[in-house]
């Protein structure tokens, strides 16, 4: 008992001592913890709070609605269509393969497409939605929406995507949009952060590309709270962006459609211009392509067939295509000669069918010769020798200067892709370009629009418009922006004497209406719409002396791609010009036979603002014209873009 | 004949025991647990059923267990300490042999629907056995080398088994808890000084062993040491947990962002937000006031326990109470130090607050032992 007492006392004092020591040590550690809390939560709270904000609050951009594009009458040319699509998010789906398999029971997704989706899902972060199927019908879309609860991670979404209701008709002028590529980004200094949104679409060609800044609009911003995986949890604030500017073009849908249809089957381009203000009413290049295919992502087979077509559907022949203008260039040479005074209005030149310069023989197209011709007759009959002679006296540099005044060999400022500059050659130009001296033969070739001269259909249209109006009209495509008219600057006078212009116009009237006119068959018989024009046939091959000796092979015996280009430029009404048309049919053989009748139809359509009346044609042609019109597959703009048809 | 046996007449019996429960401790434990329910409700995004409700049920069962243990005479626990230790040891071996794989480590044993963590059981069984050992050992022999070696072996045996799982946190807890009881029992300070010196030497050895073929720790454990030393070095990888935890904690400020308003935890930036890192959510949503308040509740639990130990003249009761309090202390101190970046992440939950069944039951049962010691104190 005593021992126990003693033991207990020893134990008690030991435990009390040690217990107190432990208590003090624990209190000390608790003190350290408290100090640490104080430091982190009170002293450094602001720093940590800043870090937390950055952690969880992100700025997300709201893509603006792209500006719409209308024609001059308010017909929609490029719109934004509601696009029903289905996306899948790896993070939420869990077993992606199983969910995708279930989804494919509801939607037709090909094996290839499914494999693509799987690759994309693996490439993207887990929270990023990947599009499985696009452009679904309402039925398909609602089928997915109804079954969504059974499909984790699958979400039916509605977005906007670009749509071109008129398809091929405006493909070249409007261009198309497509997702931003790395190349696009590298081309832009300081790119809009919008462009970094995956699959954001920007204009790739045409008006869509040139007016990109205007059409795109300004992005809005959303402040969102995200989780550690980057997934949005809720929206904290929102600032709406500004939609893109709506553009109204100078184009006329029905005229464009008519020109397009009328040229179908050819490889051709046509430009219709208002000579008073430069408005481009139609600018077409055939064959064309469906820009909607590019927006949706064109299949490689479709793309290959476009690339391999020898009629080059992807090329815009109207502004980008350059051709020797042939005899249409005689308008320039004639004006240059008249202004230089090397020939008077009534002076004549004798055409024996050829001239000989420096031991070389230059032939007129009419080997028997035209006899004595003045300016008007030379245009009417398209006598080459007349121009060979006067050009030598004027000199190439003055002809070139005149061409540029008339709009040939200068780059016109149009919001379209790859607008070509063309060539109105000078001595210096040849020296610089080829390092060779200018030869007199070059002047002779240039005088009739061959040799080095190259012009686009747009430039020829400008040339005719300037001749017809006597003013330096400039082509324009944008009529109004968001309803605000783009002012048309008063065109400057050309600075050419009216008498000379009138002389050339008379020559062009004679081409169509004169007794010997090269385009006599393309006459308009209604006197108030009397047409003036000029044919052109430009060689795409050299005719050697040996070949000439054997007899020149006629065009229809040649393979298509070696035949001559057929050109025709015209304006009407002749006494009070309103519209000008320039037209080229690649390898169309003859300006008078192929190009002139088509140009006349287009010009009449513009004048009549609808299908030309048969009374405008010579009575002998009316039957043929009627059947030609009946064969056309014209589209009424009022029925386009109203849902049912555009989706089909 | 111990002091207790000779004073049995003064020990309360029957229903009178209810009057001698340590009510301040019951109140404090309940308060801490309620803070836990609140936080579990919050981290589940305002949902009871995910974590809060199961935790409440376990608390109810745990409280019941505490009372049952508390009403059981303290000498019963003293006499069965060896059995408890032995059973816990067997279970640990069983876990090593066929335990379920969870979080990359074998920690659980599934017995029917029940999933138990023998390592949690061992923390208390070890304290019980050591208390019984020193109760049995005459005081003058306490510091004799042979009598010091025995408890050291008793501590290291389960520690190595736990390290095998591997569970560094529990291993540390076992060593600290066991050492705590030895210290309280009056083992000479020289031993502790020597052990601390050896540990320092060992830490250097372990760090030096890295990359050699006698590497003493797993790569992930080295990684944790690295991230502790510089969490910013790899903020999205291994240092992610600790960086995000500190951001959450610090951004709480004085009064916090408000209940259910913590952005860090709400948005899943926090790792293991319902278990080891739950303190960060509390600190984020209730700020310094909440975090310090919880710390003070814990401190009060320790304080009342030490007081209860010091006024108890029975050696086993005293040592057991101190041991339980010490283990409890290491739980929250290590957890808080870990999430506040004062020590490496070792995987120790916040006691009574973190989600976890075994932990809750074992801790409340352990305080049952404290209650038993209090109730059956000779007066």
PDB file of N, CA, C and O in Angstrom, chain A residues 1 4 7-8 11-12 14-15 18 21-23 26 29-30 33-34 36-38 40-42 45 48-49 52 55-56 225-228 233, chain B residues 1 3 180 183-184 186-187 240 244 246 249-254 257 264 267-269 279 283 287-288 291-292 302 306 310 312-313 315 329 340:
ATOM      1  N   UNK A   1       0.837  -1.206   0.000  1.00  0.00           N
ATOM      2  CA  UNK A   1       0.000   0.000   0.000  1.00  0.00           C
ATOM      3  C   UNK A   1       0.863   1.244   0.000  1.00  0.00           C
ATOM      4  O   UNK A   1       0.643   2.174  -0.768  1.00  0.00           O
ATOM      5  N   UNK A   4       2.489   1.690  -3.372  1.00  0.00           N
ATOM      6  CA  UNK A   4       1.539   2.227  -4.346  1.00  0.00           C
ATOM      7  C   UNK A   4       1.439   3.746  -4.188  1.00  0.00           C
ATOM      8  O   UNK A   4       1.509   4.495  -5.161  1.00  0.00           O
ATOM      9  N   UNK A   7       4.534   5.301  -5.580  1.00  0.00           N
ATOM     10  CA  UNK A   7       4.494   5.196  -7.040  1.00  0.00           C
ATOM     11  C   UNK A   7       3.570   6.239  -7.655  1.00  0.00           C
ATOM     12  O   UNK A   7       3.915   6.922  -8.620  1.00  0.00           O
ATOM     13  N   UNK A   8       2.385   6.337  -7.061  1.00  0.00           N
ATOM     14  CA  UNK A   8       1.376   7.253  -7.585  1.00  0.00           C
ATOM     15  C   UNK A   8       1.897   8.681  -7.525  1.00  0.00           C
ATOM     16  O   UNK A   8       1.778   9.444  -8.478  1.00  0.00           O
ATOM     17  N   UNK A  11       4.536   9.157 -10.242  1.00  0.00           N
ATOM     18  CA  UNK A  11       3.871   9.186 -11.545  1.00  0.00           C
ATOM     19  C   UNK A  11       3.149  10.521 -11.749  1.00  0.00           C
ATOM     20  O   UNK A  11       3.249  11.161 -12.782  1.00  0.00           O
ATOM     21  N   UNK A  12       2.438  10.946 -10.696  1.00  0.00           N
ATOM     22  CA  UNK A  12       1.655  12.171 -10.783  1.00  0.00           C
ATOM     23  C   UNK A  12       2.536  13.381 -11.083  1.00  0.00           C
ATOM     24  O   UNK A  12       2.252  14.163 -11.997  1.00  0.00           O
ATOM     25  N   UNK A  14       5.482  13.416 -12.380  1.00  0.00           N
ATOM     26  CA  UNK A  14       6.075  13.290 -13.717  1.00  0.00           C
ATOM     27  C   UNK A  14       5.075  13.668 -14.795  1.00  0.00           C
ATOM     28  O   UNK A  14       5.356  14.462 -15.691  1.00  0.00           O
ATOM     29  N   UNK A  15       3.877  13.099 -14.664  1.00  0.00           N
ATOM     30  CA  UNK A  15       2.864  13.364 -15.699  1.00  0.00           C
ATOM     31  C   UNK A  15       2.488  14.840 -15.712  1.00  0.00           C
ATOM     32  O   UNK A  15       2.321  15.449 -16.776  1.00  0.00           O
ATOM     33  N   UNK A  18       5.374  16.698 -17.440  1.00  0.00           N
ATOM     34  CA  UNK A  18       5.397  16.420 -18.886  1.00  0.00           C
ATOM     35  C   UNK A  18       4.130  16.935 -19.586  1.00  0.00           C
ATOM     36  O   UNK A  18       4.176  17.479 -20.682  1.00  0.00           O
ATOM     37  N   UNK A  21       4.443  20.524 -20.135  1.00  0.00           N
ATOM     38  CA  UNK A  21       5.392  20.785 -21.215  1.00  0.00           C
ATOM     39  C   UNK A  21       4.717  20.589 -22.578  1.00  0.00           C
ATOM     40  O   UNK A  21       4.839  21.411 -23.497  1.00  0.00           O
ATOM     41  N   UNK A  22       3.988  19.455 -22.673  1.00  0.00           N
ATOM     42  CA  UNK A  22       3.295  19.168 -23.949  1.00  0.00           C
ATOM     43  C   UNK A  22       2.251  20.247 -24.249  1.00  0.00           C
ATOM     44  O   UNK A  22       2.120  20.701 -25.388  1.00  0.00           O
ATOM     45  N   UNK A  23       1.534  20.630 -23.192  1.00  0.00           N
ATOM     46  CA  UNK A  23       0.515  21.655 -23.380  1.00  0.00           C
ATOM     47  C   UNK A  23       1.123  22.955 -23.903  1.00  0.00           C
ATOM     48  O   UNK A  23       0.605  23.577 -24.843  1.00  0.00           O
ATOM     49  N   UNK A  26       2.135  22.460 -27.524  1.00  0.00           N
ATOM     50  CA  UNK A  26       0.963  22.477 -28.405  1.00  0.00           C
ATOM     51  C   UNK A  26       0.439  23.900 -28.576  1.00  0.00           C
ATOM     52  O   UNK A  26       0.105  24.322 -29.683  1.00  0.00           O
ATOM     53  N   UNK A  29       2.559  25.634 -31.046  1.00  0.00           N
ATOM     54  CA  UNK A  29       2.275  25.270 -32.454  1.00  0.00           C
ATOM     55  C   UNK A  29       0.967  25.911 -32.912  1.00  0.00           C
ATOM     56  O   UNK A  29       0.869  26.428 -34.028  1.00  0.00           O
ATOM     57  N   UNK A  30      -0.033  25.879 -32.020  1.00  0.00           N
ATOM     58  CA  UNK A  30      -1.307  26.522 -32.377  1.00  0.00           C
ATOM     59  C   UNK A  30      -1.077  28.006 -32.651  1.00  0.00           C
ATOM     60  O   UNK A  30      -1.644  28.579 -33.585  1.00  0.00           O
ATOM     61  N   UNK A  33       0.307  28.365 -36.092  1.00  0.00           N
ATOM     62  CA  UNK A  33      -0.775  28.221 -37.080  1.00  0.00           C
ATOM     63  C   UNK A  33      -1.607  29.504 -37.166  1.00  0.00           C
ATOM     64  O   UNK A  33      -1.963  29.957 -38.253  1.00  0.00           O
ATOM     65  N   UNK A  34      -1.913  30.061 -36.028  1.00  0.00           N
ATOM     66  CA  UNK A  34      -2.721  31.282 -36.005  1.00  0.00           C
ATOM     67  C   UNK A  34      -1.984  32.435 -36.686  1.00  0.00           C
ATOM     68  O   UNK A  34      -2.580  33.212 -37.437  1.00  0.00           O
ATOM     69  N   UNK A  36       0.236  32.179 -39.002  1.00  0.00           N
ATOM     70  CA  UNK A  36       0.243  31.897 -40.437  1.00  0.00           C
ATOM     71  C   UNK A  36      -1.092  32.315 -41.066  1.00  0.00           C
ATOM     72  O   UNK A  36      -1.137  32.924 -42.133  1.00  0.00           O
ATOM     73  N   UNK A  37      -2.189  31.977 -40.384  1.00  0.00           N
ATOM     74  CA  UNK A  37      -3.520  32.383 -40.863  1.00  0.00           C
ATOM     75  C   UNK A  37      -3.607  33.890 -40.983  1.00  0.00           C
ATOM     76  O   UNK A  37      -4.105  34.426 -41.967  1.00  0.00           O
ATOM     77  N   UNK A  38      -3.120  34.560 -39.945  1.00  0.00           N
ATOM     78  CA  UNK A  38      -3.190  36.017 -39.927  1.00  0.00           C
ATOM     79  C   UNK A  38      -2.420  36.593 -41.116  1.00  0.00           C
ATOM     80  O   UNK A  38      -2.888  37.479 -41.820  1.00  0.00           O
ATOM     81  N   UNK A  40      -1.583  35.108 -44.018  1.00  0.00           N
ATOM     82  CA  UNK A  40      -2.165  34.805 -45.333  1.00  0.00           C
ATOM     83  C   UNK A  40      -3.492  35.504 -45.548  1.00  0.00           C
ATOM     84  O   UNK A  40      -3.765  36.024 -46.619  1.00  0.00           O
ATOM     85  N   UNK A  41      -4.326  35.487 -44.504  1.00  0.00           N
ATOM     86  CA  UNK A  41      -5.702  35.955 -44.715  1.00  0.00           C
ATOM     87  C   UNK A  41      -5.873  37.441 -44.459  1.00  0.00           C
ATOM     88  O   UNK A  41      -6.834  38.028 -44.945  1.00  0.00           O
ATOM     89  N   UNK A  42      -4.987  38.015 -43.699  1.00  0.00           N
ATOM     90  CA  UNK A  42      -5.150  39.450 -43.425  1.00  0.00           C
ATOM     91  C   UNK A  42      -4.117  40.282 -44.172  1.00  0.00           C
ATOM     92  O   UNK A  42      -4.464  41.239 -44.849  1.00  0.00           O
ATOM     93  N   UNK A  45      -4.115  39.027 -48.136  1.00  0.00           N
ATOM     94  CA  UNK A  45      -5.433  38.681 -48.687  1.00  0.00           C
ATOM     95  C   UNK A  45      -5.652  39.262 -50.072  1.00  0.00           C
ATOM     96  O   UNK A  45      -6.143  38.592 -50.974  1.00  0.00           O
ATOM     97  N   UNK A  48      -3.832  37.332 -52.791  1.00  0.00           N
ATOM     98  CA  UNK A  48      -4.459  36.047 -53.076  1.00  0.00           C
ATOM     99  C   UNK A  48      -5.798  36.226 -53.781  1.00  0.00           C
ATOM    100  O   UNK A  48      -6.174  35.444 -54.648  1.00  0.00           O
ATOM    101  N   UNK A  49      -6.499  37.283 -53.384  1.00  0.00           N
ATOM    102  CA  UNK A  49      -7.806  37.494 -54.017  1.00  0.00           C
ATOM    103  C   UNK A  49      -7.638  37.795 -55.510  1.00  0.00           C
ATOM    104  O   UNK A  49      -8.399  37.338 -56.347  1.00  0.00           O
ATOM    105  N   UNK A  52      -7.090  34.645 -57.205  1.00  0.00           N
ATOM    106  CA  UNK A  52      -8.323  33.866 -57.310  1.00  0.00           C
ATOM    107  C   UNK A  52      -9.196  34.394 -58.442  1.00  0.00           C
ATOM    108  O   UNK A  52      -9.790  33.630 -59.197  1.00  0.00           O
ATOM    109  N   UNK A  55      -7.932  33.289 -61.643  1.00  0.00           N
ATOM    110  CA  UNK A  55      -8.186  31.863 -61.751  1.00  0.00           C
ATOM    111  C   UNK A  55      -9.535  31.579 -62.363  1.00  0.00           C
ATOM    112  O   UNK A  55      -9.689  30.735 -63.224  1.00  0.00           O
ATOM    113  N   UNK A  56     -10.516  32.307 -61.884  1.00  0.00           N
ATOM    114  CA  UNK A  56     -11.874  31.852 -62.156  1.00  0.00           C
ATOM    115  C   UNK A  56     -12.641  32.745 -63.113  1.00  0.00           C
ATOM    116  O   UNK A  56     -13.636  32.319 -63.657  1.00  0.00           O
ATOM    117  N   UNK A 225     -17.463  32.933 -65.204  1.00  0.00           N
ATOM    118  CA  UNK A 225     -16.702  32.217 -64.206  1.00  0.00           C
ATOM    119  C   UNK A 225     -16.455  30.827 -64.786  1.00  0.00           C
ATOM    120  O   UNK A 225     -17.371  30.191 -65.285  1.00  0.00           O
ATOM    121  N   UNK A 226     -15.217  30.389 -64.738  1.00  0.00           N
ATOM    122  CA  UNK A 226     -14.915  29.071 -65.280  1.00  0.00           C
ATOM    123  C   UNK A 226     -14.386  28.179 -64.170  1.00  0.00           C
ATOM    124  O   UNK A 226     -13.895  28.658 -63.153  1.00  0.00           O
ATOM    125  N   UNK A 227     -14.501  26.887 -64.383  1.00  0.00           N
ATOM    126  CA  UNK A 227     -13.937  25.972 -63.398  1.00  0.00           C
ATOM    127  C   UNK A 227     -12.517  25.626 -63.792  1.00  0.00           C
ATOM    128  O   UNK A 227     -11.977  26.155 -64.756  1.00  0.00           O
ATOM    129  N   UNK A 228     -11.896  24.736 -63.024  1.00  0.00           N
ATOM    130  CA  UNK A 228     -10.479  24.459 -63.248  1.00  0.00           C
ATOM    131  C   UNK A 228     -10.238  23.834 -64.607  1.00  0.00           C
ATOM    132  O   UNK A 228      -9.141  23.893 -65.139  1.00  0.00           O
ATOM    133  N   UNK A 233     -19.171  28.179 -65.824  1.00  0.00           N
ATOM    134  CA  UNK A 233     -20.123  27.836 -64.773  1.00  0.00           C
ATOM    135  C   UNK A 233     -21.288  28.819 -64.774  1.00  0.00           C
ATOM    136  O   UNK A 233     -22.426  28.439 -64.657  1.00  0.00           O
TER     137      UNK A 233
ATOM    138  N   UNK B   1      -1.363  -3.755  -7.121  1.00  0.00           N
ATOM    139  CA  UNK B   1      -2.556  -2.966  -6.801  1.00  0.00           C
ATOM    140  C   UNK B   1      -2.347  -1.521  -7.206  1.00  0.00           C
ATOM    141  O   UNK B   1      -1.491  -0.816  -6.665  1.00  0.00           O
ATOM    142  N   UNK B   3      -3.509   2.423  -7.991  1.00  0.00           N
ATOM    143  CA  UNK B   3      -4.270   3.469  -7.328  1.00  0.00           C
ATOM    144  C   UNK B   3      -5.763   3.300  -7.594  1.00  0.00           C
ATOM    145  O   UNK B   3      -6.595   3.432  -6.691  1.00  0.00           O
ATOM    146  N   UNK B 180       4.466  10.851 -28.358  1.00  0.00           N
ATOM    147  CA  UNK B 180       3.767  11.761 -27.447  1.00  0.00           C
ATOM    148  C   UNK B 180       3.479  11.071 -26.114  1.00  0.00           C
ATOM    149  O   UNK B 180       3.736  11.632 -25.036  1.00  0.00           O
ATOM    150  N   UNK B 183       6.652  10.437 -24.196  1.00  0.00           N
ATOM    151  CA  UNK B 183       7.112  11.687 -23.585  1.00  0.00           C
ATOM    152  C   UNK B 183       6.316  11.972 -22.314  1.00  0.00           C
ATOM    153  O   UNK B 183       6.882  12.292 -21.258  1.00  0.00           O
ATOM    154  N   UNK B 184       4.986  11.815 -22.459  1.00  0.00           N
ATOM    155  CA  UNK B 184       4.125  12.086 -21.316  1.00  0.00           C
ATOM    156  C   UNK B 184       4.435  11.144 -20.153  1.00  0.00           C
ATOM    157  O   UNK B 184       4.356  11.522 -18.978  1.00  0.00           O
ATOM    158  N   UNK B 186       7.174  10.146 -19.219  1.00  0.00           N
ATOM    159  CA  UNK B 186       8.370  10.563 -18.508  1.00  0.00           C
ATOM    160  C   UNK B 186       9.649   9.930 -18.987  1.00  0.00           C
ATOM    161  O   UNK B 186      10.643   9.916 -18.279  1.00  0.00           O
ATOM    162  N   UNK B 187       9.675   9.410 -20.194  1.00  0.00           N
ATOM    163  CA  UNK B 187      10.912   8.869 -20.749  1.00  0.00           C
ATOM    164  C   UNK B 187      11.927  10.017 -20.851  1.00  0.00           C
ATOM    165  O   UNK B 187      11.570  11.132 -21.246  1.00  0.00           O
ATOM    166  N   UNK B 240       0.103  22.109 -58.068  1.00  0.00           N
ATOM    167  CA  UNK B 240      -1.239  22.652 -58.303  1.00  0.00           C
ATOM    168  C   UNK B 240      -2.058  22.679 -57.023  1.00  0.00           C
ATOM    169  O   UNK B 240      -2.619  23.698 -56.651  1.00  0.00           O
ATOM    170  N   UNK B 244      -3.302  26.181 -55.369  1.00  0.00           N
ATOM    171  CA  UNK B 244      -4.733  26.500 -55.366  1.00  0.00           C
ATOM    172  C   UNK B 244      -5.265  26.590 -53.947  1.00  0.00           C
ATOM    173  O   UNK B 244      -6.097  27.435 -53.633  1.00  0.00           O
ATOM    174  N   UNK B 246      -3.657  27.512 -51.284  1.00  0.00           N
ATOM    175  CA  UNK B 246      -3.236  28.767 -50.657  1.00  0.00           C
ATOM    176  C   UNK B 246      -3.981  29.961 -51.226  1.00  0.00           C
ATOM    177  O   UNK B 246      -4.290  30.904 -50.501  1.00  0.00           O
ATOM    178  N   UNK B 249      -7.310  29.935 -49.513  1.00  0.00           N
ATOM    179  CA  UNK B 249      -7.182  30.344 -48.126  1.00  0.00           C
ATOM    180  C   UNK B 249      -6.961  31.841 -48.002  1.00  0.00           C
ATOM    181  O   UNK B 249      -7.667  32.540 -47.263  1.00  0.00           O
ATOM    182  N   UNK B 250      -5.982  32.315 -48.762  1.00  0.00           N
ATOM    183  CA  UNK B 250      -5.608  33.722 -48.665  1.00  0.00           C
ATOM    184  C   UNK B 250      -6.718  34.641 -49.119  1.00  0.00           C
ATOM    185  O   UNK B 250      -6.942  35.703 -48.541  1.00  0.00           O
ATOM    186  N   UNK B 251      -7.449  34.207 -50.170  1.00  0.00           N
ATOM    187  CA  UNK B 251      -8.467  35.108 -50.710  1.00  0.00           C
ATOM    188  C   UNK B 251      -9.662  35.229 -49.778  1.00  0.00           C
ATOM    189  O   UNK B 251     -10.557  36.026 -50.027  1.00  0.00           O
ATOM    190  N   UNK B 252      -9.694  34.419 -48.717  1.00  0.00           N
ATOM    191  CA  UNK B 252     -10.800  34.532 -47.762  1.00  0.00           C
ATOM    192  C   UNK B 252     -10.811  35.881 -47.054  1.00  0.00           C
ATOM    193  O   UNK B 252     -11.862  36.437 -46.783  1.00  0.00           O
ATOM    194  N   UNK B 253      -9.612  36.389 -46.774  1.00  0.00           N
ATOM    195  CA  UNK B 253      -9.534  37.691 -46.120  1.00  0.00           C
ATOM    196  C   UNK B 253     -10.043  37.641 -44.689  1.00  0.00           C
ATOM    197  O   UNK B 253     -10.008  36.592 -44.043  1.00  0.00           O
ATOM    198  N   UNK B 254     -10.549  38.761 -44.204  1.00  0.00           N
ATOM    199  CA  UNK B 254     -10.958  38.879 -42.813  1.00  0.00           C
ATOM    200  C   UNK B 254     -12.225  38.075 -42.527  1.00  0.00           C
ATOM    201  O   UNK B 254     -12.240  37.195 -41.685  1.00  0.00           O
ATOM    202  N   UNK B 257     -15.646  35.086 -48.110  1.00  0.00           N
ATOM    203  CA  UNK B 257     -16.515  35.461 -49.225  1.00  0.00           C
ATOM    204  C   UNK B 257     -17.967  35.157 -48.934  1.00  0.00           C
ATOM    205  O   UNK B 257     -18.838  35.419 -49.739  1.00  0.00           O
ATOM    206  N   UNK B 264     -13.083  29.415 -55.427  1.00  0.00           N
ATOM    207  CA  UNK B 264     -12.074  28.378 -55.646  1.00  0.00           C
ATOM    208  C   UNK B 264     -12.678  26.977 -55.541  1.00  0.00           C
ATOM    209  O   UNK B 264     -12.461  26.126 -56.389  1.00  0.00           O
ATOM    210  N   UNK B 267     -15.670  26.219 -58.059  1.00  0.00           N
ATOM    211  CA  UNK B 267     -15.308  26.002 -59.451  1.00  0.00           C
ATOM    212  C   UNK B 267     -14.306  24.872 -59.624  1.00  0.00           C
ATOM    213  O   UNK B 267     -13.636  24.766 -60.636  1.00  0.00           O
ATOM    214  N   UNK B 268     -14.176  24.044 -58.601  1.00  0.00           N
ATOM    215  CA  UNK B 268     -13.339  22.854 -58.718  1.00  0.00           C
ATOM    216  C   UNK B 268     -11.857  23.126 -58.856  1.00  0.00           C
ATOM    217  O   UNK B 268     -11.119  22.297 -59.349  1.00  0.00           O
ATOM    218  N   UNK B 269     -11.414  24.322 -58.450  1.00  0.00           N
ATOM    219  CA  UNK B 269      -9.980  24.548 -58.497  1.00  0.00           C
ATOM    220  C   UNK B 269      -9.291  23.777 -57.380  1.00  0.00           C
ATOM    221  O   UNK B 269      -8.124  23.484 -57.462  1.00  0.00           O
ATOM    222  N   UNK B 279     -10.350  22.447 -45.186  1.00  0.00           N
ATOM    223  CA  UNK B 279     -10.068  23.652 -44.399  1.00  0.00           C
ATOM    224  C   UNK B 279      -9.945  24.884 -45.303  1.00  0.00           C
ATOM    225  O   UNK B 279     -10.305  25.993 -44.913  1.00  0.00           O
ATOM    226  N   UNK B 283     -11.800  28.372 -44.856  1.00  0.00           N
ATOM    227  CA  UNK B 283     -11.036  29.616 -44.738  1.00  0.00           C
ATOM    228  C   UNK B 283     -11.436  30.601 -45.826  1.00  0.00           C
ATOM    229  O   UNK B 283     -11.423  31.812 -45.623  1.00  0.00           O
ATOM    230  N   UNK B 287     -13.329  33.178 -43.982  1.00  0.00           N
ATOM    231  CA  UNK B 287     -12.210  34.078 -43.722  1.00  0.00           C
ATOM    232  C   UNK B 287     -11.431  33.756 -42.458  1.00  0.00           C
ATOM    233  O   UNK B 287     -11.522  32.655 -41.903  1.00  0.00           O
ATOM    234  N   UNK B 288     -10.690  34.749 -42.006  1.00  0.00           N
ATOM    235  CA  UNK B 288      -9.856  34.580 -40.823  1.00  0.00           C
ATOM    236  C   UNK B 288     -10.712  34.282 -39.597  1.00  0.00           C
ATOM    237  O   UNK B 288     -10.367  33.467 -38.743  1.00  0.00           O
ATOM    238  N   UNK B 291     -11.648  30.572 -39.779  1.00  0.00           N
ATOM    239  CA  UNK B 291     -10.500  29.679 -39.646  1.00  0.00           C
ATOM    240  C   UNK B 291      -9.934  29.741 -38.232  1.00  0.00           C
ATOM    241  O   UNK B 291      -9.659  28.708 -37.615  1.00  0.00           O
ATOM    242  N   UNK B 292      -9.800  30.965 -37.716  1.00  0.00           N
ATOM    243  CA  UNK B 292      -9.258  31.121 -36.371  1.00  0.00           C
ATOM    244  C   UNK B 292     -10.239  30.549 -35.340  1.00  0.00           C
ATOM    245  O   UNK B 292      -9.835  29.921 -34.363  1.00  0.00           O
ATOM    246  N   UNK B 302      -8.223  20.393 -26.914  1.00  0.00           N
ATOM    247  CA  UNK B 302      -6.933  19.973 -26.369  1.00  0.00           C
ATOM    248  C   UNK B 302      -6.807  20.435 -24.906  1.00  0.00           C
ATOM    249  O   UNK B 302      -6.413  19.672 -24.007  1.00  0.00           O
ATOM    250  N   UNK B 306      -6.279  18.039 -21.696  1.00  0.00           N
ATOM    251  CA  UNK B 306      -5.083  18.068 -20.846  1.00  0.00           C
ATOM    252  C   UNK B 306      -5.480  18.300 -19.385  1.00  0.00           C
ATOM    253  O   UNK B 306      -4.979  17.641 -18.475  1.00  0.00           O
ATOM    254  N   UNK B 310      -4.659  15.878 -16.266  1.00  0.00           N
ATOM    255  CA  UNK B 310      -3.833  16.287 -15.131  1.00  0.00           C
ATOM    256  C   UNK B 310      -4.554  16.119 -13.794  1.00  0.00           C
ATOM    257  O   UNK B 310      -3.909  15.897 -12.773  1.00  0.00           O
ATOM    258  N   UNK B 312      -6.572  13.728 -13.214  1.00  0.00           N
ATOM    259  CA  UNK B 312      -6.865  12.307 -12.987  1.00  0.00           C
ATOM    260  C   UNK B 312      -5.638  11.647 -12.371  1.00  0.00           C
ATOM    261  O   UNK B 312      -4.545  11.711 -12.917  1.00  0.00           O
ATOM    262  N   UNK B 313      -5.854  11.005 -11.224  1.00  0.00           N
ATOM    263  CA  UNK B 313      -4.711  10.441 -10.524  1.00  0.00           C
ATOM    264  C   UNK B 313      -4.359   9.048 -11.012  1.00  0.00           C
ATOM    265  O   UNK B 313      -3.306   8.501 -10.685  1.00  0.00           O
ATOM    266  N   UNK B 315      -2.859   6.560 -13.537  1.00  0.00           N
ATOM    267  CA  UNK B 315      -1.811   6.752 -14.540  1.00  0.00           C
ATOM    268  C   UNK B 315      -2.287   6.377 -15.944  1.00  0.00           C
ATOM    269  O   UNK B 315      -2.055   7.098 -16.926  1.00  0.00           O
ATOM    270  N   UNK B 329      -4.479  16.381 -31.734  1.00  0.00           N
ATOM    271  CA  UNK B 329      -3.727  17.598 -32.013  1.00  0.00           C
ATOM    272  C   UNK B 329      -2.919  17.454 -33.314  1.00  0.00           C
ATOM    273  O   UNK B 329      -2.933  18.339 -34.178  1.00  0.00           O
ATOM    274  N   UNK B 340      -1.680  25.209 -45.322  1.00  0.00           N
ATOM    275  CA  UNK B 340      -1.175  26.587 -45.276  1.00  0.00           C
ATOM    276  C   UNK B 340       0.265  26.668 -45.768  1.00  0.00           C
ATOM    277  O   UNK B 340       0.891  27.728 -45.691  1.00  0.00           O
TER     278      UNK B 340
END
